[in-house]
Amino acid sequence: TLHGRIGNIPASEVEVFIEAGPRPRIHVRGLVEERMFHGPNLSLWAGISTELGSNSIRFDDAVTNQGGHDQEFQILYHANFGPPLLGEGSHFSGAIGQIRSFNAYAAKSVNNFCDYAGPQPGFVEQVYCLHPLAGPDGRTELMLQNAGGERGVSLVFPVAQLPCVSLWKNLAAETEGYVTGIEPGTGFP
């Protein structure tokens, strides 16, 4: 499949619980296993949580190799955004050390990769491979902000664990999926 077999495997266990404390946190976790005879034997505990009253969410995922030999894997978090965050004049920002275009077509617009146009029927997707820089705490923060600056979203993550970011721009007509993806991962697609 486009994003690997594990994306189509249902969770075999699901947990919902509340972490008590001064700021209670609601957790939802699920176990997904990808196993094959003479192949991968991976377990993924995928978790999402939020503090009551918060406007942020946290992902806590753990991949464990249950097999008897080394196994490669890739994680790519697809955080996709459309209107009202995405629109003419929207802007991506973050501390980026290196930028590479995914192909020759995207290279034509690499100098303004962080700026967004409005929907364009027939637009061909562009992908930029970014190497984010970490702050003193080892984390980076990336942001998408609308043209007026009154709406935005940010992603904060550890660069050592997610050293690659794919910035996907699909600025096609809204009926064709006008969307952008800020996709931290262990590698590039």
Coordinates of N, CA and C in Angstrom, one line a residue:
T1 N 0.9 -1.2 0.0 CA 0.0 0.0 0.0 C 0.9 1.2 0.0
L2 N 0.3 2.4 -0.2 CA 1.0 3.6 -0.2 C 1.9 3.9 1.0
H3 N 1.3 3.5 2.2 CA 2.1 3.8 3.4 C 2.4 2.6 4.2
G4 N 2.5 1.5 3.6 CA 2.9 0.3 4.4 C 1.7 -0.6 4.8
R5 N 2.0 -1.8 5.1 CA 1.0 -2.7 5.5 C 0.3 -2.4 6.9
I6 N 1.2 -1.9 7.8 CA 0.7 -1.7 9.2 C -0.5 -0.6 9.2
G7 N -0.5 0.3 8.2 CA -1.6 1.3 8.2 C -2.9 0.7 8.0
N8 N -3.0 -0.6 7.5 CA -4.3 -1.2 7.3 C -4.6 -2.3 8.2
I9 N -3.9 -2.5 9.3 CA -4.1 -3.5 10.3 C -4.8 -2.9 11.4
P10 N -6.0 -3.5 11.8 CA -6.7 -3.0 13.0 C -6.0 -3.3 14.3
A11 N -6.2 -2.4 15.3 CA -5.6 -2.6 16.6 C -6.2 -3.9 17.2
S12 N -5.3 -4.7 17.9 CA -5.8 -5.9 18.5 C -6.1 -5.6 20.0
E13 N -5.6 -4.5 20.5 CA -6.0 -4.1 21.9 C -6.1 -2.6 21.8
V14 N -7.1 -2.0 22.6 CA -7.4 -0.6 22.7 C -7.6 -0.3 24.2
E15 N -7.0 0.8 24.6 CA -7.1 1.2 26.0 C -7.5 2.7 26.0
V16 N -8.4 3.0 26.9 CA -8.8 4.4 27.2 C -8.7 4.6 28.7
F17 N -7.9 5.6 29.1 CA -7.8 5.8 30.5 C -7.5 7.3 30.8
I18 N -7.7 7.7 32.0 CA -7.5 9.1 32.5 C -6.3 9.1 33.5
E19 N -5.3 9.8 33.2 CA -4.2 10.0 34.1 C -4.6 11.1 35.1
A20 N -4.7 10.7 36.4 CA -5.1 11.7 37.4 C -4.0 12.7 37.7
G21 N -4.4 13.8 38.3 CA -3.4 14.8 38.7 C -4.1 16.2 38.6
P22 N -3.3 17.2 38.9 CA -3.8 18.5 38.9 C -4.4 18.9 37.5
R23 N -3.7 18.4 36.4 CA -4.2 18.6 35.0 C -4.5 17.2 34.4
P24 N -5.6 16.6 34.7 CA -5.9 15.2 34.2 C -5.7 15.1 32.7
R25 N -5.1 14.0 32.3 CA -4.8 13.7 30.8 C -5.6 12.5 30.4
I26 N -6.3 12.6 29.3 CA -7.1 11.5 28.7 C -6.2 10.8 27.6
H27 N -6.0 9.5 27.7 CA -5.2 8.7 26.8 C -6.1 7.7 26.1
V28 N -5.7 7.5 24.8 CA -6.2 6.4 24.0 C -5.0 5.8 23.4
R29 N -4.9 4.5 23.6 CA -3.7 3.7 23.0 C -4.2 2.5 22.3
G30 N -3.5 2.1 21.3 CA -3.9 0.9 20.6 C -2.6 0.1 20.2
L31 N -2.7 -1.2 20.2 CA -1.6 -2.1 19.8 C -1.9 -2.7 18.4
V32 N -0.9 -2.4 17.5 CA -1.0 -2.9 16.1 C 0.2 -3.7 15.9
E33 N 0.1 -4.9 15.4 CA 1.2 -5.8 15.2 C 1.3 -6.2 13.7
E34 N 2.5 -6.1 13.2 CA 2.8 -6.6 11.8 C 3.7 -7.8 11.9
R35 N 3.1 -8.9 11.5 CA 3.9 -10.2 11.7 C 3.7 -11.0 10.4
M36 N 4.9 -11.6 10.0 CA 4.9 -12.4 8.8 C 5.9 -13.5 9.0
F37 N 5.6 -14.8 8.6 CA 6.5 -15.9 8.7 C 7.7 -15.5 7.9
H38 N 8.9 -15.6 8.5 CA 10.2 -15.2 7.9 C 10.2 -13.8 7.5
G39 N 9.5 -12.9 8.2 CA 9.4 -11.5 7.9 C 9.4 -10.7 9.1
P40 N 8.8 -9.5 9.0 CA 8.7 -8.6 10.2 C 7.9 -9.2 11.3
N41 N 8.2 -8.8 12.5 CA 7.5 -9.2 13.7 C 7.6 -7.9 14.6
L42 N 6.8 -6.9 14.2 CA 6.9 -5.6 14.9 C 5.6 -5.3 15.7
S43 N 5.7 -4.7 16.8 CA 4.6 -4.2 17.6 C 4.6 -2.7 17.7
L44 N 3.5 -2.1 17.5 CA 3.4 -0.7 17.6 C 2.3 -0.3 18.6
W45 N 2.7 0.3 19.7 CA 1.7 0.9 20.6 C 1.6 2.4 20.2
A46 N 0.5 2.7 19.7 CA 0.2 4.1 19.2 C -0.7 4.7 20.2
G47 N -0.3 5.9 20.7 CA -1.0 6.6 21.8 C -1.2 8.0 21.4
I48 N -2.4 8.5 21.8 CA -2.7 10.0 21.7 C -3.3 10.4 23.0
S49 N -3.0 11.6 23.4 CA -3.5 12.1 24.7 C -3.7 13.6 24.6
T50 N -4.5 14.1 25.6 CA -4.6 15.6 25.8 C -5.0 15.8 27.2
E51 N -4.5 17.0 27.7 CA -5.0 17.4 29.0 C -6.3 18.0 28.9
L52 N -7.2 17.8 29.9 CA -8.5 18.4 29.9 C -8.4 19.9 29.8
G53 N -9.1 20.5 28.8 CA -9.1 21.9 28.6 C -8.0 22.4 27.7
S54 N -7.1 21.5 27.3 CA -6.0 21.9 26.5 C -6.3 22.1 25.0
N55 N -5.6 22.9 24.3 CA -5.8 22.9 22.8 C -4.6 22.2 22.1
S56 N -4.0 21.3 22.8 CA -2.9 20.5 22.1 C -3.1 19.0 22.4
I57 N -2.5 18.2 21.5 CA -2.5 16.8 21.6 C -1.1 16.3 21.6
R58 N -0.9 15.1 22.2 CA 0.5 14.5 22.2 C 0.4 13.1 21.7
F59 N 1.4 12.7 20.9 CA 1.5 11.4 20.4 C 2.6 10.7 21.1
D60 N 2.4 9.5 21.7 CA 3.4 8.7 22.3 C 3.3 7.3 21.7
D61 N 4.3 7.0 20.8 CA 4.3 5.8 20.0 C 5.6 5.0 20.4
A62 N 5.5 3.7 20.4 CA 6.6 2.9 20.6 C 6.6 1.7 19.7
V63 N 7.7 1.5 18.9 CA 7.8 0.3 18.0 C 8.8 -0.6 18.7
T64 N 8.4 -1.9 18.8 CA 9.3 -2.9 19.3 C 9.4 -4.1 18.3
N65 N 10.7 -4.5 18.1 CA 10.9 -5.6 17.2 C 10.8 -6.8 18.1
Q66 N 9.8 -7.7 17.9 CA 9.6 -8.9 18.6 C 10.3 -10.1 18.0
G67 N 10.9 -9.9 16.8 CA 11.6 -10.9 16.1 C 13.0 -11.2 16.6
G68 N 13.6 -12.2 16.0 CA 14.9 -12.7 16.4 C 16.0 -12.1 15.5
H69 N 15.7 -11.2 14.6 CA 16.7 -10.5 13.8 C 16.3 -9.1 13.6
D70 N 17.3 -8.3 13.2 CA 17.1 -6.9 13.0 C 16.0 -6.7 11.9
Q71 N 15.2 -5.6 12.1 CA 14.1 -5.3 11.1 C 14.1 -3.8 10.9
E72 N 14.1 -3.4 9.7 CA 14.0 -2.0 9.4 C 12.5 -1.6 9.4
F73 N 12.3 -0.3 9.7 CA 10.9 0.3 9.7 C 11.1 1.8 9.5
Q74 N 10.0 2.4 9.1 CA 10.0 3.8 8.9 C 8.7 4.3 9.6
I75 N 8.8 5.5 10.2 CA 7.6 6.2 10.8 C 7.5 7.5 10.1
L76 N 6.4 7.9 9.6 CA 6.1 9.1 8.9 C 4.8 9.6 9.4
Y77 N 4.8 10.7 10.2 CA 3.5 11.2 10.7 C 2.9 12.2 9.7
H78 N 1.8 11.8 9.2 CA 1.1 12.7 8.3 C 0.2 13.7 9.0
A79 N 0.6 14.9 9.2 CA -0.2 16.0 9.7 C -0.6 16.9 8.6
N80 N -1.8 16.6 8.1 CA -2.3 17.3 6.9 C -3.3 18.4 7.3
F81 N -3.1 19.6 6.6 CA -4.0 20.7 7.0 C -4.5 21.4 5.7
G82 N -5.8 21.8 5.8 CA -6.4 22.5 4.7 C -7.0 23.8 5.2
P83 N -8.0 24.4 4.5 CA -8.6 25.6 5.0 C -9.3 25.3 6.3
P84 N -9.4 26.2 7.2 CA -9.0 27.7 7.1 C -7.5 28.0 7.4
L85 N -6.7 27.0 7.8 CA -5.3 27.3 8.0 C -4.6 27.5 6.7
L86 N -4.9 26.7 5.7 CA -4.2 26.8 4.4 C -5.1 27.7 3.5
G87 N -4.4 28.6 2.9 CA -5.0 29.5 2.0 C -4.0 30.4 1.3
E88 N -4.4 31.3 0.4 CA -3.5 32.2 -0.2 C -2.8 33.0 0.9
G89 N -1.5 33.0 0.9 CA -0.7 33.8 1.8 C -0.3 33.0 3.1
S90 N -0.8 31.8 3.2 CA -0.3 31.0 4.4 C 1.2 30.8 4.3
H91 N 1.8 30.6 5.5 CA 3.2 30.5 5.6 C 3.7 29.4 6.5
F92 N 4.7 28.6 6.1 CA 5.3 27.6 6.9 C 6.6 28.2 7.5
S93 N 6.9 27.9 8.8 CA 8.1 28.4 9.3 C 8.7 27.4 10.3
G94 N 10.0 27.4 10.5 CA 10.7 26.5 11.4 C 12.2 26.7 11.2
A95 N 13.0 26.2 12.1 CA 14.4 26.2 12.0 C 14.8 25.0 11.1
I96 N 15.3 25.3 9.9 CA 15.6 24.3 8.9 C 17.1 24.4 8.6
G97 N 17.8 23.3 8.7 CA 19.2 23.3 8.3 C 19.5 23.0 6.9
Q98 N 18.7 22.2 6.2 CA 18.9 21.8 4.8 C 17.5 21.6 4.2
I99 N 17.4 22.0 2.9 CA 16.2 21.8 2.2 C 16.6 21.2 0.8
R100 N 15.8 20.1 0.5 CA 16.0 19.5 -0.8 C 14.7 19.3 -1.5
S101 N 14.6 19.5 -2.7 CA 13.3 19.2 -3.4 C 13.2 17.7 -3.7
F102 N 12.0 17.2 -3.7 CA 11.8 15.7 -4.0 C 12.1 15.4 -5.4
N103 N 11.9 16.3 -6.3 CA 12.1 16.1 -7.7 C 12.4 17.4 -8.5
A104 N 12.7 17.3 -9.8 CA 13.0 18.5 -10.6 C 11.8 19.5 -10.6
Y105 N 10.6 19.0 -10.6 CA 9.5 19.9 -10.7 C 9.4 20.8 -9.4
A106 N 9.5 20.2 -8.2 CA 9.5 20.9 -7.0 C 10.7 21.8 -6.9
A107 N 11.8 21.5 -7.5 CA 13.1 22.3 -7.4 C 12.8 23.7 -8.0
K108 N 11.9 23.8 -9.0 CA 11.6 25.1 -9.6 C 11.0 26.1 -8.6
S109 N 10.5 25.6 -7.5 CA 9.9 26.5 -6.5 C 10.5 26.4 -5.1
V110 N 11.7 25.9 -5.0 CA 12.4 25.7 -3.8 C 12.7 27.0 -3.0
N111 N 12.9 28.1 -3.7 CA 13.2 29.3 -3.1 C 12.0 29.9 -2.3
N112 N 10.8 29.5 -2.7 CA 9.6 30.0 -1.9 C 8.8 28.8 -1.4
F113 N 9.5 27.7 -1.0 CA 8.8 26.5 -0.5 C 7.9 26.8 0.7
C114 N 8.2 27.8 1.5 CA 7.4 28.1 2.7 C 6.2 28.9 2.5
D115 N 6.0 29.4 1.3 CA 4.8 30.2 1.0 C 3.8 29.5 0.2
Y116 N 2.5 29.8 0.5 CA 1.4 29.1 -0.1 C 0.5 30.0 -1.0
A117 N 0.2 29.5 -2.1 CA -0.8 30.1 -3.0 C -2.2 29.6 -2.7
G118 N -3.2 30.2 -3.3 CA -4.5 29.7 -3.2 C -4.7 28.4 -4.1
P119 N -5.9 27.8 -4.1 CA -6.1 26.6 -4.9 C -5.9 26.9 -6.4
Q120 N -5.3 25.9 -7.0 CA -4.9 26.0 -8.5 C -5.4 24.7 -9.1
P121 N -6.5 24.7 -9.9 CA -6.9 23.5 -10.6 C -5.7 23.0 -11.4
G122 N -5.5 21.7 -11.3 CA -4.4 21.0 -12.1 C -3.0 21.1 -11.5
F123 N -2.9 21.7 -10.3 CA -1.6 21.8 -9.6 C -1.0 20.4 -9.4
V124 N 0.3 20.3 -9.7 CA 1.0 19.1 -9.5 C 1.7 19.2 -8.1
E125 N 1.5 18.2 -7.3 CA 2.1 18.2 -5.9 C 3.6 18.5 -5.9
Q126 N 4.0 19.2 -4.9 CA 5.4 19.5 -4.6 C 5.8 18.9 -3.3
V127 N 7.0 18.3 -3.1 CA 7.4 17.8 -1.9 C 8.9 18.3 -1.6
Y128 N 9.1 18.8 -0.4 CA 10.4 19.3 0.0 C 10.9 18.5 1.2
C129 N 12.1 18.0 1.1 CA 12.7 17.2 2.2 C 13.6 18.1 3.1
L130 N 13.1 18.3 4.3 CA 13.7 19.2 5.2 C 14.5 18.5 6.4
H131 N 15.6 19.1 6.8 CA 16.3 18.6 7.9 C 16.2 19.7 9.0
P132 N 15.3 19.5 10.0 CA 15.1 20.5 11.0 C 16.3 20.6 12.0
L133 N 16.4 21.8 12.5 CA 17.5 22.0 13.6 C 16.8 21.9 14.9
A134 N 17.6 21.3 15.9 CA 17.1 21.2 17.2 C 17.6 22.3 18.1
G135 N 16.7 22.7 19.1 CA 17.1 23.6 20.1 C 17.9 23.0 21.2
P136 N 18.2 23.7 22.2 CA 19.0 23.2 23.4 C 18.3 21.9 24.0
D137 N 17.0 21.8 23.9 CA 16.3 20.7 24.5 C 16.2 19.5 23.6
G138 N 16.8 19.6 22.3 CA 16.8 18.5 21.4 C 15.6 18.5 20.5
R139 N 14.7 19.5 20.7 CA 13.4 19.5 20.0 C 13.4 20.6 19.0
T140 N 12.5 20.5 18.0 CA 12.2 21.6 17.1 C 10.8 21.9 17.1
E141 N 10.4 23.1 16.5 CA 9.0 23.4 16.4 C 8.8 24.0 15.0
L142 N 7.8 23.4 14.3 CA 7.4 23.9 13.0 C 6.0 24.4 13.0
M143 N 5.7 25.4 12.2 CA 4.4 26.1 12.3 C 3.9 26.4 10.9
L144 N 2.6 26.2 10.7 CA 1.8 26.7 9.6 C 0.9 27.8 10.1
Q145 N 0.9 28.9 9.5 CA 0.1 30.0 9.9 C -0.7 30.6 8.7
N146 N -2.0 30.9 9.0 CA -2.8 31.5 7.9 C -2.3 32.9 7.5
A147 N -2.8 33.5 6.4 CA -2.3 34.7 5.9 C -2.5 35.9 6.9
G148 N -3.6 35.8 7.7 CA -3.9 36.9 8.6 C -3.1 36.8 9.9
G149 N -2.5 35.6 10.2 CA -1.8 35.4 11.4 C -2.6 35.1 12.6
E150 N -3.9 35.0 12.5 CA -4.8 34.7 13.6 C -5.0 33.3 13.9
R151 N -4.6 32.4 12.9 CA -4.8 31.0 13.1 C -3.5 30.3 12.7
G152 N -3.2 29.2 13.5 CA -2.0 28.5 13.2 C -2.0 27.2 13.9
V153 N -1.0 26.4 13.5 CA -0.8 25.1 14.2 C 0.7 24.9 14.2
S154 N 1.2 24.3 15.3 CA 2.6 24.0 15.5 C 2.8 22.5 15.8
L155 N 3.9 22.0 15.4 CA 4.3 20.6 15.7 C 5.7 20.7 16.4
V156 N 5.8 20.1 17.6 CA 7.0 20.1 18.4 C 7.4 18.6 18.5
F157 N 8.7 18.3 18.2 CA 9.1 16.9 18.3 C 10.6 16.8 18.5
P158 N 11.1 15.7 19.0 CA 12.6 15.5 19.2 C 13.2 15.2 17.8
V159 N 14.2 15.9 17.5 CA 14.9 15.8 16.2 C 15.7 14.5 16.1
A160 N 16.3 14.0 17.2 CA 17.0 12.8 17.2 C 16.2 11.6 16.8
Q161 N 14.9 11.6 17.2 CA 14.0 10.5 16.8 C 13.3 10.7 15.5
L162 N 13.1 11.9 15.1 CA 12.4 12.3 13.9 C 13.2 13.3 13.1
P163 N 14.3 12.9 12.5 CA 15.3 13.8 11.9 C 14.9 14.4 10.5
C164 N 13.8 13.9 10.0 CA 13.4 14.3 8.6 C 12.0 14.8 8.6
V165 N 11.8 15.8 7.8 CA 10.4 16.4 7.6 C 10.1 16.5 6.1
S166 N 9.0 15.9 5.7 CA 8.5 16.0 4.3 C 7.5 17.1 4.4
L167 N 7.7 18.2 3.6 CA 6.7 19.2 3.5 C 6.0 19.0 2.1
W168 N 4.7 18.5 2.2 CA 4.0 18.2 1.0 C 3.0 19.3 0.7
K169 N 3.0 19.8 -0.5 CA 2.1 20.8 -1.0 C 1.3 20.3 -2.1
N170 N 0.0 20.2 -1.9 CA -1.0 19.8 -2.9 C -2.0 20.9 -3.0
L171 N -1.6 21.9 -3.8 CA -2.4 23.2 -3.9 C -3.4 23.1 -5.0
A172 N -4.0 21.9 -5.2 CA -5.0 21.7 -6.3 C -6.3 22.4 -5.9
A173 N -7.3 22.3 -6.7 CA -8.6 22.9 -6.4 C -9.1 22.2 -5.1
E174 N -9.9 22.9 -4.3 CA -10.4 22.4 -3.0 C -11.1 21.0 -3.3
T175 N -11.8 20.9 -4.4 CA -12.5 19.6 -4.6 C -11.6 18.5 -5.0
E176 N -10.3 18.8 -5.3 CA -9.3 17.8 -5.6 C -8.3 17.6 -4.5
G177 N -8.6 18.2 -3.3 CA -7.7 18.0 -2.1 C -6.7 19.1 -1.9
Y178 N -7.1 20.3 -1.8 CA -6.2 21.5 -1.5 C -5.8 21.3 0.0
V179 N -4.5 20.8 0.1 CA -4.0 20.4 1.4 C -2.5 20.5 1.5
T180 N -1.9 20.7 2.6 CA -0.5 20.6 2.8 C -0.2 19.7 3.9
G181 N 0.9 19.0 3.9 CA 1.3 18.1 4.9 C 2.7 18.5 5.5
I182 N 2.7 18.5 6.8 CA 4.0 18.7 7.6 C 4.2 17.4 8.2
E183 N 5.2 16.6 7.7 CA 5.3 15.2 8.0 C 6.6 14.8 8.6
P184 N 6.8 14.9 10.0 CA 8.0 14.4 10.6 C 8.2 12.9 10.5
G185 N 9.4 12.5 10.3 CA 9.6 11.0 10.2 C 11.0 10.6 10.4
T186 N 11.2 9.3 10.4 CA 12.6 8.7 10.5 C 13.3 8.8 9.2
G187 N 12.7 9.0 8.1 CA 13.3 9.1 6.8 C 12.3 9.8 5.9
F188 N 12.7 9.9 4.6 CA 11.8 10.5 3.6 C 11.1 9.4 2.8
P189 N 9.9 9.8 2.3 CA 9.2 8.7 1.5 C 10.0 8.3 0.3

